[in-house]
Every structure is written in structure tokens, then in C-alpha cells.
Coordinates of C-alpha atoms in Angstrom, one line a residue:
X1 CA -13.1 29.5 -17.5
X2 CA -10.9 26.4 -16.1
X3 CA -11.8 23.3 -13.2
X4 CA -8.7 22.7 -10.6
X5 CA -8.4 18.9 -10.1
X6 CA -6.2 17.0 -8.0
X7 CA -4.2 13.7 -8.4
X8 CA -3.2 11.2 -6.2
X9 CA 0.6 9.5 -7.1
X10 CA 1.9 6.8 -4.5
X11 CA 4.9 4.8 -4.5
X12 CA 6.0 2.4 -2.0
X13 CA 9.9 2.4 -1.0
X14 CA 11.7 -1.3 0.5
X15 CA 14.4 -1.0 2.6
X16 CA 17.8 -0.5 1.5
X17 CA 18.6 -4.7 1.7
X18 CA 15.5 -4.9 -0.8
X19 CA 16.4 -3.6 -4.3
X20 CA 17.2 0.3 -3.8
X21 CA 20.1 1.8 -5.2
X22 CA 22.9 3.6 -3.2
X23 CA 20.0 6.7 -2.6
X24 CA 17.7 4.4 -0.9
X25 CA 15.1 4.7 -3.7
X26 CA 13.5 2.2 -5.6
X27 CA 14.4 1.5 -9.3
X28 CA 10.5 3.8 -9.6
X29 CA 11.0 7.3 -8.7
X30 CA 7.8 9.3 -7.6
X31 CA 9.5 12.4 -9.0
X32 CA 9.5 10.7 -12.4
X33 CA 5.9 9.5 -11.5
X34 CA 5.1 13.1 -11.2
X35 CA 7.1 14.8 -13.7
X36 CA 5.4 12.4 -16.8
X37 CA 1.7 13.1 -15.1
X38 CA 2.4 17.0 -15.1
X39 CA 4.5 17.8 -18.5
X40 CA 1.9 19.0 -20.0
X41 CA -0.6 20.5 -17.4
X42 CA -0.9 23.8 -15.2
X43 CA 0.3 22.7 -12.0
X44 CA -1.1 24.6 -9.7
X45 CA 0.7 23.2 -6.3
X46 CA 2.2 19.7 -5.1
X47 CA 2.3 18.2 -2.0
X48 CA 4.1 15.6 -0.8
X49 CA 4.0 13.7 3.0
X50 CA 6.1 10.1 3.5
X51 CA 4.9 7.2 6.4
X52 CA 7.8 4.9 7.2
X53 CA 6.8 1.5 8.5
X54 CA 9.1 -1.1 10.4
X55 CA 8.9 -4.6 11.5
X56 CA 10.9 -6.8 13.6
X57 CA 9.3 -10.0 13.4
X58 CA 11.8 -13.4 14.8
X59 CA 14.7 -11.7 13.2
X60 CA 13.7 -10.5 10.2
X61 CA 13.5 -6.9 9.8
X62 CA 12.5 -4.0 7.5
X63 CA 11.4 -0.9 6.7
X64 CA 8.7 0.7 3.9
X65 CA 8.1 3.7 3.0
X66 CA 5.0 5.0 1.4
X67 CA 5.5 8.5 -0.5
X68 CA 3.2 10.1 -1.2
X69 CA 2.2 13.3 -3.4
X70 CA -1.0 15.1 -4.4
X71 CA -1.0 17.1 -7.3
X72 CA -3.1 19.8 -7.6
X73 CA -3.8 21.5 -11.4
X74 CA -6.1 23.0 -13.8
X75 CA -7.6 22.0 -16.7
X76 CA -9.7 24.0 -19.7
X77 CA -13.6 23.1 -19.0
X78 CA -13.4 22.6 -23.3
X79 CA -9.9 19.9 -22.4
X80 CA -12.0 18.0 -20.6
X81 CA -15.1 17.1 -22.2
X82 CA -13.0 16.4 -25.3
X83 CA -10.7 14.1 -23.2
X84 CA -13.0 12.5 -21.6
X85 CA -16.2 11.7 -24.0

């Protein structure tokens, strides 16, 4: 019998002028983090959410993006007991 588990993966991206590439991403993309995590998992679903925060203070402005992915996947109960031991 399989067991359903979830994993929350999140990355904070800063505004374009502070270290992002031309596509608007920081050097570590959330896609890469998800792919590294799921390569040996049976994925049921992945849910994405993005929140943006902007501030302006004394002539300094900044945008931050929090991108979150909730990965829902299955594991074998036998496999789980071996990895958690």
C-alpha cells in the first residue's frame, strides 16, 4: 500500500536590478529545485503560488517574489520505513 506525502519548496526572487538574469530569475530557479526533488518520486500533483511584495523607502525601491511549490507524491510504505530508519 502506498502513502501520500507532501513537500513544500520555496524560493525568494529579488528584483531585476539585484542579480537576476535576463529572464527575470535568480540563479537558482524553483524549477531546478523541484526537478531535483522529484526525479525518483511518483508525483501526483504540483501546485504553484507566487506572492509579490514591493517597497519604496527613501528613494530605494525593491520587489521580492516568493514562489512556492507544493509537491504531492506517493511512496511505498516499505520504502518509507527503510529511508526513515
